[in-house]
Amino acid sequence: MIKTSTGPLYLIFFAALTAGAGNGISLVAFPWLVLQRNGSAVEASIVAMAGTLPLLVATLIAGAAVDYLGRRRVSMISDLLSALSVAAVPVIAWVFGVDAIDVAVLAGLAALGAFFDPAGMTARETMLPEAAQRAGWTLDRSNSVYEAIFNLAYIVGPGIGGLLIATLGGIDTMWVTACAFLLSIAAIAVLRLEGAGTPDREHLPQVWAGIVEGLRFVWNTPVLRTLAFVDLTATGLYMPVESVLFPKYFTDRDEPAQLGWVLMALSLGGLVGALGYAVLSKYSRRRTIMLTAVITLGVAMTVIAFLPPLPVILVVSAILGFVYGPIAPIYNYVMQTRAPAHLRGRVVGVMGSLAYAAGPLGLIVAGPLADATGLHATFLALSLPMLLLGAIAVFLPALRELDRSPEG
């Protein structure tokens, strides 16, 4: 019998915290470096899109890599490559001068970092069921805390990012990002957990066939297919808000710290919501929680579209994060309970890649629209379809599967 221990679970939590914090710093630093040059929302959209476009393919490959190479190994390799991609910003500035850090360079490095990140996230998520079992935790509880930790990372990351930009500048801030990824590597390096090592590849199909197998499994599972398309649409509508519109709004006002506060408010609400899900799941249906989140997201984005004073934006952002915090634990639970162990990485990869697919389209539209019509009109152009998505989701029958056991 395997001895109960929370050690592996806590190591995964710590790795998620540090890697997520690194990504949170980048979330502020990359668009700030672009907007500081000429204030162009179009160029900020190009860099933001460069940071999301590779995710569609990379997440598919990441899922297969996790199943083929092993969860622990992929997590460490991914974080090392991510650290190198962000450390390249100050290295290039030191070798070639600050002027060498132009939009093309930032877009290229953002793309490289984005290409490596999904593998690490997928690897950590796929280790949760075994770590939860070792700790004697339920999946709902472990997913709730994991996503709360991830939201905490996006409180620490953007907050530190905004402060560091104000003190050190955007380029030197990237050193902190690289160090965060190295801490994640250190945590996973000492992790020992069943199912996290090199898998038995004897019965695994070739990589492309394995990806197709994961796609087929998601498509043939109604609840997974429906969740994927709901998440795809919501991501496409919301991503420009955080990646372009908020940075544009606060850059025009020369308020980097305030941008960090807004992103922190989103993550703080998400932290409380994700932690609260462990309790809320005992009293409320998963479907009800998810529908509430999607509808509230549309309402909150509509309020923000009118560009109210900063305190109002902070409160609405915190509420938005709170209601949306439980969604990721629900998604994780469904993937972990519906997918067999040998397919888990590819199913997580497929779901993640579909969620990212609409992001570049939203960014392509949002940047030029913001420059041409202003932030108010662009916010409305994104928030009204989000309200429509919430209304449609109420009538999707597959979402009723969220509250049925996997065997049912």
Coordinates of C-alpha atoms in Angstrom, one line a residue:
M1 CA 0.0 0.0 0.0
I2 CA 1.3 3.5 -0.9
K3 CA 1.8 5.7 2.1
T4 CA -0.4 8.8 2.2
S5 CA 1.6 12.0 1.6
T6 CA 0.8 15.5 0.6
G7 CA 4.4 16.2 -0.5
P8 CA 3.9 15.5 -4.3
L9 CA 0.7 17.6 -4.4
Y10 CA 2.4 20.5 -2.7
L11 CA 5.3 20.4 -5.1
I12 CA 2.9 20.5 -8.0
F13 CA 1.2 23.5 -6.4
F14 CA 4.5 25.3 -5.9
A15 CA 5.5 24.7 -9.5
A16 CA 2.2 26.0 -10.7
L17 CA 2.6 29.1 -8.5
T18 CA 6.1 30.0 -9.7
A19 CA 5.6 29.2 -13.4
G20 CA 2.2 31.0 -13.4
A21 CA 3.9 34.0 -11.7
G22 CA 6.4 34.1 -14.5
N23 CA 3.7 34.1 -17.1
G24 CA 1.8 36.8 -15.1
I25 CA 4.8 39.1 -15.2
S26 CA 5.1 38.6 -18.9
L27 CA 1.4 39.4 -19.3
V28 CA 2.2 42.9 -18.2
A29 CA 5.8 43.3 -19.5
F30 CA 5.4 42.3 -23.1
P31 CA 2.5 44.6 -24.1
W32 CA 4.1 47.4 -22.0
L33 CA 7.4 47.2 -23.9
V34 CA 5.4 47.5 -27.2
L35 CA 3.1 50.3 -26.1
Q36 CA 5.9 52.3 -24.5
R37 CA 7.5 52.7 -28.0
N38 CA 4.6 54.3 -29.8
G39 CA 1.3 53.6 -28.0
S40 CA -0.1 51.5 -30.9
A41 CA -2.8 49.0 -30.0
V42 CA -2.3 47.3 -33.4
E43 CA 1.4 46.5 -32.5
A44 CA 0.4 45.4 -29.0
S45 CA -2.2 43.1 -30.7
I46 CA 0.5 41.7 -32.9
V47 CA 2.7 40.8 -29.9
A48 CA -0.3 39.5 -28.0
M49 CA -1.4 37.4 -31.0
A50 CA 2.2 36.1 -31.3
G51 CA 1.9 35.0 -27.7
T52 CA -1.4 33.1 -28.4
L53 CA -1.2 31.8 -32.0
P54 CA 1.4 29.1 -31.3
L55 CA -0.8 27.8 -28.4
L56 CA -3.2 26.1 -30.8
V57 CA -0.6 23.8 -32.2
A58 CA 1.7 23.8 -29.2
T59 CA -1.0 22.5 -26.8
L60 CA -1.9 19.6 -29.1
I61 CA 1.8 18.7 -29.3
A62 CA 2.2 19.2 -25.6
G63 CA -0.5 16.6 -24.8
A64 CA 1.2 14.1 -27.0
A65 CA 4.6 14.9 -25.5
V66 CA 3.3 14.4 -22.0
D67 CA 1.9 10.9 -22.9
Y68 CA 5.1 9.9 -24.8
L69 CA 8.0 11.5 -22.8
G70 CA 6.5 11.6 -19.3
R71 CA 4.8 14.2 -17.2
R72 CA 7.7 15.2 -14.9
R73 CA 10.3 15.4 -17.7
V74 CA 8.1 17.5 -20.0
S75 CA 7.3 19.9 -17.1
M76 CA 11.0 20.6 -16.5
I77 CA 11.9 20.9 -20.2
S78 CA 9.0 23.3 -20.9
D79 CA 9.9 25.6 -18.0
L80 CA 13.6 25.7 -19.0
L81 CA 12.8 26.7 -22.5
S82 CA 10.3 29.3 -21.3
A83 CA 12.9 30.7 -19.0
L84 CA 15.4 31.0 -21.9
S85 CA 12.8 32.7 -24.1
V86 CA 12.1 35.5 -21.6
A87 CA 15.8 35.9 -20.5
A88 CA 16.6 36.5 -24.2
V89 CA 14.9 40.0 -23.9
P90 CA 17.5 41.6 -21.6
V91 CA 20.3 39.5 -23.2
I92 CA 19.5 41.0 -26.6
A93 CA 19.2 44.5 -25.2
W94 CA 22.6 44.1 -23.5
V95 CA 24.4 42.7 -26.6
F96 CA 22.8 44.7 -29.4
G97 CA 21.3 47.7 -27.5
V98 CA 17.8 48.6 -26.4
D99 CA 16.7 49.7 -29.9
A100 CA 17.1 46.1 -31.0
I101 CA 14.1 45.2 -28.9
D102 CA 11.5 46.1 -31.5
V103 CA 8.1 44.7 -32.2
A104 CA 9.4 41.9 -34.4
V105 CA 11.8 40.7 -31.7
L106 CA 9.1 40.9 -28.9
A107 CA 6.6 39.1 -31.1
G108 CA 9.2 36.3 -31.8
L109 CA 10.1 35.8 -28.2
A110 CA 6.5 36.0 -27.1
A111 CA 5.7 33.2 -29.6
L112 CA 8.6 31.1 -28.4
G113 CA 7.5 31.4 -24.8
A114 CA 3.9 30.6 -25.7
F115 CA 5.0 27.6 -27.6
F116 CA 6.7 26.1 -24.6
D117 CA 4.2 27.0 -21.8
P118 CA 1.4 24.6 -22.6
A119 CA 3.6 21.5 -22.2
G120 CA 4.4 22.5 -18.6
M121 CA 0.8 23.3 -17.7
T122 CA -0.5 20.1 -19.3
A123 CA 2.1 18.0 -17.5
R124 CA 1.2 19.5 -14.1
E125 CA -2.5 19.1 -14.6
T126 CA -2.2 15.4 -15.7
M127 CA -0.2 14.6 -12.5
L128 CA -3.0 15.9 -10.2
P129 CA -5.2 12.7 -10.0
E130 CA -2.3 10.6 -8.7
A131 CA -1.0 13.3 -6.4
A132 CA -4.5 13.8 -5.0
Q133 CA -4.9 10.1 -4.4
R134 CA -1.5 10.0 -2.7
A135 CA -2.6 12.9 -0.4
G136 CA -6.0 11.4 0.3
W137 CA -7.7 14.4 -1.3
T138 CA -10.8 14.4 -3.6
L139 CA -10.4 15.5 -7.2
D140 CA -12.7 18.5 -6.6
R141 CA -10.6 19.6 -3.7
S142 CA -7.3 19.2 -5.4
N143 CA -8.5 20.9 -8.6
S144 CA -10.0 23.7 -6.5
V145 CA -6.7 24.4 -4.7
Y146 CA -4.7 24.0 -7.9
E147 CA -6.7 26.6 -9.8
A148 CA -6.6 28.9 -6.7
I149 CA -2.8 28.6 -6.7
F150 CA -2.8 29.4 -10.4
N151 CA -4.9 32.5 -9.8
L152 CA -2.6 33.4 -6.9
A153 CA 0.3 33.3 -9.4
Y154 CA -1.6 35.9 -11.5
I155 CA -2.0 38.1 -8.5
V156 CA 1.7 37.9 -7.6
G157 CA 2.9 38.0 -11.2
P158 CA 1.1 41.1 -12.7
G159 CA 1.5 43.0 -9.4
I160 CA 5.2 42.4 -9.3
G161 CA 5.4 43.1 -13.0
G162 CA 3.7 46.5 -12.7
L163 CA 6.0 47.5 -9.8
L164 CA 9.1 46.2 -11.4
I165 CA 8.3 48.0 -14.7
A166 CA 7.9 51.2 -12.7
T167 CA 11.3 50.7 -10.9
L168 CA 13.5 48.6 -13.1
G169 CA 11.9 49.0 -16.5
G170 CA 10.3 46.4 -18.7
I171 CA 13.5 44.8 -20.0
D172 CA 15.1 44.0 -16.7
T173 CA 11.8 42.8 -15.4
M174 CA 12.2 39.8 -17.6
W175 CA 15.1 38.5 -15.4
V176 CA 12.5 38.0 -12.6
T177 CA 10.3 36.0 -15.1
A178 CA 13.2 33.7 -15.9
C179 CA 13.9 33.1 -12.2
A180 CA 10.3 32.2 -11.6
F181 CA 10.5 29.4 -14.2
L182 CA 13.7 28.1 -12.7
L183 CA 12.0 27.7 -9.3
S184 CA 9.3 25.7 -10.9
I185 CA 11.9 23.4 -12.4
A186 CA 13.5 22.9 -9.0
A187 CA 10.2 21.8 -7.5
I188 CA 9.4 19.2 -10.2
A189 CA 13.0 18.0 -10.1
V190 CA 12.5 16.5 -6.6
L191 CA 9.0 15.2 -7.3
R192 CA 8.5 11.5 -7.1
L193 CA 5.1 10.3 -8.1
E194 CA 3.6 7.2 -9.7
G195 CA 2.7 7.8 -13.4
A196 CA 5.0 10.9 -13.7
G197 CA 8.0 9.1 -15.0
T198 CA 8.8 7.7 -18.5
P199 CA 5.7 5.9 -19.8
D200 CA 5.5 2.5 -21.4
R201 CA 5.4 3.4 -25.1
E202 CA 4.9 -0.2 -26.4
H203 CA 1.2 0.2 -26.9
L204 CA 1.1 3.9 -27.7
P205 CA 0.4 4.9 -31.4
Q206 CA 2.6 7.2 -33.4
V207 CA 2.5 10.9 -32.4
W208 CA 0.1 12.1 -35.1
A209 CA -2.1 9.1 -34.7
G210 CA -2.1 9.7 -31.0
I211 CA -3.2 13.3 -31.5
V212 CA -6.0 12.2 -33.8
E213 CA -7.0 9.7 -31.1
G214 CA -7.3 12.5 -28.6
L215 CA -9.3 14.7 -31.0
R216 CA -11.6 11.8 -31.7
F217 CA -12.2 11.1 -28.0
V218 CA -13.1 14.7 -27.3
W219 CA -15.4 14.9 -30.3
N220 CA -17.2 11.7 -29.4
T221 CA -17.7 12.8 -25.8
P222 CA -20.6 15.4 -25.9
V223 CA -19.8 17.1 -22.6
L224 CA -16.1 17.6 -23.6
R225 CA -17.0 18.7 -27.1
T226 CA -19.5 21.3 -25.8
L227 CA -17.2 22.6 -23.1
A228 CA -14.4 23.0 -25.7
F229 CA -16.5 25.2 -27.9
V230 CA -17.9 27.3 -25.1
D231 CA -14.4 27.9 -23.8
L232 CA -13.2 28.6 -27.3
T233 CA -15.8 31.4 -27.8
A234 CA -15.3 32.9 -24.3
T235 CA -11.5 32.9 -24.7
G236 CA -11.7 34.6 -28.1
L237 CA -14.0 37.4 -26.7
Y238 CA -12.2 37.9 -23.4
M239 CA -8.5 37.5 -24.3
P240 CA -8.3 40.9 -26.1
V241 CA -9.6 42.7 -22.9
E242 CA -6.7 41.5 -20.8
S243 CA -4.0 41.4 -23.4
V244 CA -4.7 44.6 -25.4
L245 CA -7.6 46.8 -24.2
F246 CA -6.6 47.1 -20.5
P247 CA -2.9 47.7 -21.4
K248 CA -3.9 50.2 -24.0
Y249 CA -6.2 52.1 -21.6
F250 CA -3.6 52.3 -18.8
T251 CA -0.7 53.0 -21.2
D252 CA -2.5 56.0 -22.6
R253 CA -2.8 57.2 -19.0
D254 CA 0.8 56.3 -18.1
E255 CA -0.3 54.1 -15.2
P256 CA 1.6 50.8 -15.2
A257 CA 0.9 50.1 -11.6
Q258 CA -2.9 50.5 -12.1
L259 CA -2.8 48.0 -14.9
G260 CA -1.2 45.6 -12.4
W261 CA -3.9 46.3 -9.9
V262 CA -6.7 45.5 -12.3
L263 CA -5.0 42.2 -13.3
M264 CA -4.5 41.5 -9.6
A265 CA -8.2 42.1 -8.9
L266 CA -9.2 39.6 -11.6
S267 CA -6.8 37.0 -10.1
L268 CA -7.8 37.8 -6.5
G269 CA -11.4 37.2 -7.4
G270 CA -10.4 34.0 -9.3
L271 CA -8.4 32.8 -6.2
V272 CA -11.4 33.2 -3.9
G273 CA -13.7 31.7 -6.4
A274 CA -11.5 28.7 -7.1
L275 CA -10.9 28.0 -3.4
G276 CA -14.6 28.5 -2.7
Y277 CA -15.5 25.8 -5.3
A278 CA -14.3 23.1 -3.0
V279 CA -17.2 24.1 -0.7
L280 CA -19.6 25.3 -3.3
S281 CA -19.5 22.0 -5.2
K282 CA -21.2 20.3 -2.2
Y283 CA -24.2 22.6 -2.4
S284 CA -24.6 23.6 -6.1
R285 CA -24.6 21.9 -9.4
R286 CA -21.6 22.3 -11.7
R287 CA -23.8 23.4 -14.6
T288 CA -25.4 26.2 -12.5
I289 CA -21.9 27.4 -11.5
M290 CA -20.7 27.4 -15.1
L291 CA -23.8 29.2 -16.5
T292 CA -23.6 31.8 -13.8
A293 CA -20.0 32.5 -14.7
V294 CA -20.5 32.9 -18.4
I295 CA -23.5 35.2 -18.0
T296 CA -21.7 37.3 -15.4
L297 CA -18.7 37.6 -17.6
G298 CA -20.8 39.2 -20.3
V299 CA -22.4 41.6 -17.8
A300 CA -19.1 42.6 -16.2
M301 CA -17.5 43.2 -19.6
T302 CA -20.4 45.4 -20.6
V303 CA -20.0 47.5 -17.4
I304 CA -16.3 47.9 -18.1
A305 CA -17.1 49.0 -21.6
F306 CA -18.3 52.3 -20.3
L307 CA -14.8 52.9 -18.8
P308 CA -15.9 53.8 -15.3
P309 CA -13.5 55.1 -12.6
L310 CA -10.7 52.8 -11.5
P311 CA -12.4 51.7 -8.2
V312 CA -15.4 50.5 -10.2
I313 CA -13.2 48.7 -12.7
L314 CA -11.4 47.0 -9.8
V315 CA -14.6 45.9 -8.1
V316 CA -16.2 44.6 -11.3
S317 CA -12.9 42.8 -12.2
A318 CA -12.9 41.1 -8.8
I319 CA -16.5 40.0 -9.2
L320 CA -15.7 38.7 -12.7
G321 CA -12.8 36.7 -11.4
F322 CA -14.8 35.3 -8.4
V323 CA -17.6 33.8 -10.6
Y324 CA -15.2 32.5 -13.2
G325 CA -12.8 31.0 -10.6
P326 CA -14.6 27.6 -10.3
I327 CA -14.7 27.0 -14.1
A328 CA -11.2 25.7 -14.5
P329 CA -11.7 23.1 -11.6
I330 CA -14.9 22.0 -13.3
Y331 CA -13.1 21.6 -16.7
N332 CA -10.2 19.7 -15.0
Y333 CA -12.6 17.4 -13.2
V334 CA -14.5 16.5 -16.4
M335 CA -11.2 15.8 -18.3
Q336 CA -9.7 13.8 -15.5
T337 CA -12.8 11.6 -15.0
R338 CA -13.7 11.1 -18.6
A339 CA -10.3 10.4 -20.2
P340 CA -8.4 7.1 -19.5
A341 CA -5.0 7.5 -18.0
H342 CA -3.1 6.8 -21.2
L343 CA -5.1 9.5 -23.1
R344 CA -5.1 12.1 -20.3
G345 CA -2.3 14.3 -21.7
R346 CA -3.8 14.3 -25.2
V347 CA -7.3 15.1 -24.0
V348 CA -6.0 18.0 -21.9
G349 CA -4.0 19.1 -24.9
V350 CA -6.9 19.0 -27.3
M351 CA -9.2 20.9 -24.9
G352 CA -6.5 23.5 -24.3
S353 CA -5.8 24.0 -28.0
L354 CA -9.4 24.4 -28.9
A355 CA -9.7 27.0 -26.1
Y356 CA -6.8 29.0 -27.7
A357 CA -8.0 28.7 -31.3
A358 CA -10.3 31.8 -31.2
G359 CA -7.8 34.0 -29.3
P360 CA -5.8 35.2 -32.4
L361 CA -9.0 36.1 -34.2
G362 CA -10.2 38.2 -31.3
L363 CA -6.8 39.9 -31.1
I364 CA -6.8 40.6 -34.9
V365 CA -10.1 42.4 -34.6
A366 CA -9.6 44.1 -31.2
G367 CA -6.3 46.0 -32.0
P368 CA -7.4 47.8 -35.2
L369 CA -10.9 48.3 -33.9
A370 CA -9.5 50.0 -30.7
D371 CA -7.3 52.4 -32.8
A372 CA -10.2 53.1 -35.3
T373 CA -13.2 53.5 -33.0
G374 CA -11.9 53.8 -29.5
L375 CA -11.9 51.5 -26.4
H376 CA -15.6 52.0 -25.5
A377 CA -16.8 50.7 -28.8
T378 CA -14.3 47.8 -28.8
F379 CA -15.3 46.7 -25.3
L380 CA -19.0 46.6 -26.4
A381 CA -18.1 44.7 -29.6
L382 CA -16.7 42.0 -27.3
S383 CA -19.1 42.1 -24.4
L384 CA -22.4 41.8 -26.3
P385 CA -21.5 38.5 -28.0
M386 CA -20.4 37.2 -24.6
L387 CA -23.9 38.0 -23.2
L388 CA -25.3 36.0 -26.2
L389 CA -23.0 33.1 -25.4
G390 CA -24.4 33.0 -21.9
A391 CA -28.0 32.9 -23.2
I392 CA -27.2 30.1 -25.6
A393 CA -25.4 28.0 -23.0
V394 CA -28.5 27.8 -20.9
F395 CA -30.1 25.6 -23.6
L396 CA -27.2 23.3 -24.4
P397 CA -28.2 19.8 -23.3
A398 CA -24.7 18.4 -23.1
L399 CA -23.9 20.7 -20.1
R400 CA -26.3 18.6 -18.0
E401 CA -23.7 15.9 -18.1
L402 CA -21.5 18.0 -15.8
D403 CA -23.6 16.8 -12.8
R404 CA -23.6 13.1 -13.8
S405 CA -21.1 10.6 -12.7
P406 CA -18.6 9.4 -15.4
E407 CA -20.3 5.9 -15.3
G408 CA -23.7 7.4 -15.7

